[in-house]
Amino acid sequence: MWGYGHDPLAIERDVETLYQRIATPERQWAVQFEEPDAAIRQAMDIATTASRPVVLADTQDNPGVGGDSNTTGILRALLRLGVRGAAIGLMVDPAAAAAAHAAGVGARITIGLGGCPQVPGDAPLHATYEVENLSDGRFVYGGPMMNGKQADVGPMACLRIDGVRIAVSSGKAQLLDRNMYRAVGIEPETMRILVNKSSVHFRADFAAIAEKILVVRAPGPFIADPSQLPWRHLRAGLRTRPEGAGFVPPAG
């Protein structure tokens, strides 16, 4: 941090004061990451008495930081745990969206959905899906983040499998606005659980309707926890997460 002015001592004092206000307590900057199954079980428990949706951030597949918005880890966990009343988006899969449009609303299509080649083990989810709704992918952002901005993510579809609705798009965009769900007929406020492929920006529009927000560390191309990065050349003792252990350089 730095400051500018005519009194160097006053500048140094004020910069240090500002730094301490930001950095103390350090734990306020620590993100609580949840594993998929644990997060979903927690969300299901909360949803039994909640009147608002529990929002899960699929942070490691956030297209805003380099993800492709196509990993299937949390979707598989939702299905494995038998969740009802859930929605996830956006799942970017142009071929799946095209298949849904070709089949039409009400049809059932058997396809492989999503899958990220850069993530070991994240294959497309081969299953039969019901086409619940279709859209041209054009909408207007309604939340605070991009209010009034027009968007076009290409042909979209709402696919349903068991108790999970999936907002599928042809183009990549971070799920940060409720109208992105509404574009395919999903009313986010009526869902028990929402899974947003986003990290932070979604909070502007979803915090007001969320019973609780959980940050989920499902397999994805973006490593959200800095302590999990393969550091090699950091200064010895430098902490890679708030209040974490100091970095130990690898041998050799």
Coordinates of C-alpha atoms in Angstrom, one line a residue:
M1 CA 0.0 0.0 0.0
W2 CA 1.1 3.6 -0.6
G3 CA -0.1 7.1 -0.1
Y4 CA 0.5 10.6 -1.5
G5 CA 0.8 13.9 0.3
H6 CA 3.1 16.6 1.7
D7 CA 3.8 15.1 5.1
P8 CA 5.8 11.8 4.8
L9 CA 5.3 10.9 8.5
A10 CA 1.6 11.5 8.3
I11 CA 1.3 9.5 5.1
E12 CA 3.3 6.6 6.6
R13 CA 1.1 6.7 9.7
D14 CA -2.2 6.8 7.8
V15 CA -1.1 4.0 5.4
E16 CA -0.2 1.8 8.3
T17 CA -3.5 2.5 10.0
L18 CA -5.4 1.6 6.8
Y19 CA -3.4 -1.5 6.4
Q20 CA -4.1 -2.7 9.9
R21 CA -7.8 -2.1 9.5
I22 CA -7.8 -4.3 6.3
A23 CA -5.5 -7.0 7.6
T24 CA -6.7 -7.4 11.1
P25 CA -8.1 -9.8 12.0
E26 CA -6.5 -11.9 9.3
R27 CA -9.0 -14.7 9.6
Q28 CA -11.7 -12.5 8.0
W29 CA -10.0 -13.2 4.7
A30 CA -10.1 -17.0 5.0
V31 CA -12.7 -18.6 2.7
Q32 CA -14.5 -21.7 4.1
F33 CA -14.4 -24.3 1.4
E34 CA -16.8 -27.2 1.5
E35 CA -16.5 -30.5 -0.3
P36 CA -19.5 -31.3 -2.7
D37 CA -21.2 -34.1 -0.7
A38 CA -20.8 -32.3 2.6
A39 CA -22.1 -29.0 1.2
I40 CA -25.1 -30.6 -0.4
R41 CA -26.0 -32.5 2.8
Q42 CA -25.7 -29.2 4.7
A43 CA -27.9 -27.5 2.1
M44 CA -30.5 -30.2 2.2
D45 CA -30.6 -30.0 6.0
I46 CA -31.0 -26.2 5.9
A47 CA -33.6 -26.4 3.2
T48 CA -36.0 -28.6 5.3
T49 CA -37.0 -25.5 7.3
A50 CA -35.9 -22.6 5.0
S51 CA -38.2 -20.5 2.9
R52 CA -35.4 -19.3 0.7
P53 CA -32.9 -21.2 -1.5
V54 CA -29.4 -22.3 -0.3
V55 CA -26.9 -21.1 -2.8
L56 CA -23.8 -23.2 -3.6
A57 CA -20.9 -21.5 -5.4
D58 CA -19.1 -23.9 -7.8
T59 CA -16.1 -21.7 -7.5
Q60 CA -13.5 -23.8 -9.2
D61 CA -15.5 -23.9 -12.5
N62 CA -16.1 -20.1 -12.5
P63 CA -15.8 -18.9 -16.1
G64 CA -14.9 -15.4 -14.8
V65 CA -11.4 -16.8 -13.8
G66 CA -10.8 -19.2 -16.6
G67 CA -13.2 -22.1 -16.1
D68 CA -15.3 -23.4 -19.0
S69 CA -18.5 -23.8 -16.9
N70 CA -18.9 -27.4 -17.8
T71 CA -17.7 -29.6 -15.0
T72 CA -20.1 -32.2 -13.6
G73 CA -18.9 -32.8 -10.1
I74 CA -21.6 -31.0 -8.2
L75 CA -24.3 -32.2 -10.6
R76 CA -23.3 -35.8 -10.0
A77 CA -23.3 -35.2 -6.3
L78 CA -26.8 -33.7 -6.4
L79 CA -28.0 -36.8 -8.3
R80 CA -26.1 -39.2 -6.1
L81 CA -27.7 -37.7 -2.9
G82 CA -31.2 -37.7 -4.4
V83 CA -31.7 -33.9 -4.2
R84 CA -35.1 -32.5 -5.2
G85 CA -35.9 -28.9 -6.1
A86 CA -32.4 -28.0 -7.2
A87 CA -31.1 -26.0 -10.2
I88 CA -27.6 -25.6 -11.6
G89 CA -26.2 -23.1 -14.2
L90 CA -24.8 -22.3 -16.4
M91 CA -23.7 -25.6 -17.9
V92 CA -22.0 -24.6 -21.2
D93 CA -22.6 -27.3 -23.8
P94 CA -23.5 -26.1 -27.3
A95 CA -24.1 -29.7 -28.5
A96 CA -26.5 -30.4 -25.7
A97 CA -28.4 -27.2 -26.3
A98 CA -28.6 -28.0 -30.0
A99 CA -29.9 -31.5 -29.3
A100 CA -32.6 -30.0 -27.0
H101 CA -33.7 -27.5 -29.6
A102 CA -33.9 -30.2 -32.3
A103 CA -36.0 -32.4 -30.0
G104 CA -38.3 -29.8 -28.7
V105 CA -40.0 -29.0 -25.4
G106 CA -41.3 -32.2 -23.7
A107 CA -38.9 -34.5 -25.5
R108 CA -36.5 -36.8 -23.7
I109 CA -32.9 -36.8 -25.1
T110 CA -30.1 -39.2 -24.2
I111 CA -26.8 -37.3 -24.4
G112 CA -23.5 -36.8 -22.7
L113 CA -23.7 -33.4 -20.9
G114 CA -20.8 -31.2 -20.0
G115 CA -17.4 -32.6 -18.9
C116 CA -14.1 -30.8 -18.7
P117 CA -11.1 -32.5 -20.4
Q118 CA -8.7 -30.5 -18.3
V119 CA -10.1 -32.0 -15.1
P120 CA -9.1 -35.7 -14.5
G121 CA -12.1 -37.9 -14.3
D122 CA -14.6 -35.2 -15.3
A123 CA -16.3 -37.0 -18.2
P124 CA -19.6 -36.0 -19.7
L125 CA -22.7 -37.1 -17.7
H126 CA -24.4 -39.6 -20.0
A127 CA -28.1 -39.8 -19.1
T128 CA -31.6 -39.2 -20.4
Y129 CA -32.8 -35.7 -19.8
E130 CA -36.2 -34.1 -20.2
V131 CA -36.3 -30.9 -22.2
E132 CA -38.4 -28.6 -20.0
N133 CA -37.8 -25.2 -21.7
L134 CA -36.0 -23.6 -24.6
S135 CA -34.7 -20.1 -25.2
D136 CA -32.7 -18.1 -27.8
G137 CA -30.3 -17.1 -24.9
R138 CA -31.1 -13.4 -25.1
F139 CA -32.0 -11.7 -21.8
V140 CA -31.3 -8.5 -19.9
Y141 CA -29.4 -8.5 -16.6
G142 CA -31.7 -7.4 -13.8
G143 CA -29.5 -7.5 -10.7
P144 CA -27.1 -4.9 -9.4
M145 CA -24.0 -6.3 -11.0
M146 CA -24.9 -5.6 -14.7
N147 CA -28.3 -4.0 -14.4
G148 CA -29.9 -3.3 -17.8
K149 CA -27.1 -4.8 -19.9
Q150 CA -28.3 -7.0 -22.7
A151 CA -26.8 -10.5 -23.0
D152 CA -26.8 -13.3 -25.6
V153 CA -25.4 -16.7 -24.6
G154 CA -26.7 -18.5 -27.7
P155 CA -29.4 -21.2 -27.7
M156 CA -30.3 -22.3 -24.2
A157 CA -32.3 -25.1 -22.7
C158 CA -33.6 -26.2 -19.3
L159 CA -32.9 -29.9 -19.0
R160 CA -34.3 -31.9 -16.1
I161 CA -33.0 -35.1 -14.6
D162 CA -34.6 -36.5 -11.5
G163 CA -35.1 -33.5 -9.1
V164 CA -32.5 -31.3 -10.8
R165 CA -33.0 -28.6 -13.4
I166 CA -29.9 -27.6 -15.5
A167 CA -29.7 -24.3 -17.3
V168 CA -27.7 -25.2 -20.4
S169 CA -26.2 -22.5 -22.7
S170 CA -24.2 -22.4 -25.9
G171 CA -22.0 -19.5 -24.9
K172 CA -19.9 -19.1 -21.7
A173 CA -21.0 -16.6 -19.0
Q174 CA -20.6 -16.5 -15.3
L175 CA -23.9 -17.2 -13.4
L176 CA -24.2 -13.9 -11.6
D177 CA -27.8 -12.8 -12.3
R178 CA -31.2 -14.4 -11.5
N179 CA -32.4 -13.6 -15.0
M180 CA -29.9 -16.2 -16.4
Y181 CA -32.1 -18.8 -14.8
R182 CA -35.3 -17.2 -15.8
A183 CA -34.2 -17.2 -19.4
V184 CA -35.0 -20.9 -19.5
G185 CA -38.0 -20.8 -17.2
I186 CA -36.3 -21.5 -13.8
E187 CA -37.6 -19.2 -11.1
P188 CA -34.6 -19.1 -8.7
E189 CA -36.6 -18.0 -5.7
T190 CA -38.7 -21.2 -5.8
M191 CA -35.7 -23.6 -5.8
R192 CA -34.5 -25.3 -2.6
I193 CA -30.9 -25.3 -3.8
L194 CA -29.1 -23.3 -6.4
V195 CA -25.7 -24.1 -7.8
N196 CA -24.0 -21.1 -9.4
K197 CA -20.9 -21.5 -11.4
S198 CA -19.4 -18.3 -10.0
S199 CA -17.2 -17.2 -7.1
V200 CA -18.2 -13.7 -5.9
H201 CA -20.1 -11.7 -8.4
F202 CA -23.3 -13.7 -8.0
R203 CA -23.6 -12.4 -4.4
A204 CA -24.8 -9.0 -5.7
D205 CA -28.1 -10.5 -6.9
F206 CA -28.4 -13.7 -4.9
A207 CA -27.5 -12.7 -1.4
A208 CA -30.9 -11.1 -1.0
I209 CA -32.7 -14.4 -1.6
A210 CA -30.2 -16.8 -0.1
E211 CA -30.9 -18.6 3.1
K212 CA -27.2 -19.4 3.2
I213 CA -24.3 -19.3 0.8
L214 CA -21.7 -22.1 0.7
V215 CA -18.5 -22.1 -1.3
V216 CA -17.9 -25.5 -2.8
R217 CA -14.5 -26.9 -3.8
A218 CA -15.7 -29.4 -6.5
P219 CA -13.0 -30.5 -9.1
G220 CA -12.4 -27.7 -11.6
P221 CA -9.7 -26.1 -13.7
F222 CA -9.3 -23.1 -11.3
I223 CA -7.7 -23.8 -7.9
A224 CA -9.5 -21.5 -5.5
D225 CA -7.6 -22.3 -2.4
P226 CA -4.1 -20.6 -2.8
S227 CA -2.6 -23.1 -0.3
Q228 CA -3.3 -25.9 -2.8
L229 CA -1.3 -24.4 -5.7
P230 CA 2.0 -26.1 -6.5
W231 CA 4.2 -23.3 -5.2
R232 CA 8.0 -23.7 -5.7
H233 CA 9.7 -20.3 -5.6
L234 CA 8.0 -18.4 -2.7
R235 CA 10.0 -16.9 0.1
A236 CA 10.4 -19.4 2.9
G237 CA 7.8 -18.8 5.7
L238 CA 5.4 -16.9 3.5
R239 CA 1.8 -18.0 4.3
T240 CA -0.3 -19.1 1.4
R241 CA -3.6 -18.7 3.2
P242 CA -4.8 -16.5 6.1
E243 CA -3.3 -17.8 9.4
G244 CA -1.9 -20.8 7.5
A245 CA 1.5 -22.4 7.9
G246 CA 4.6 -20.8 6.4
F247 CA 5.8 -22.0 3.0
V248 CA 8.5 -24.6 3.0
P249 CA 10.5 -24.7 -0.3
P250 CA 10.6 -28.1 -1.9
A251 CA 13.9 -30.0 -1.5
G252 CA 16.2 -29.7 -4.5

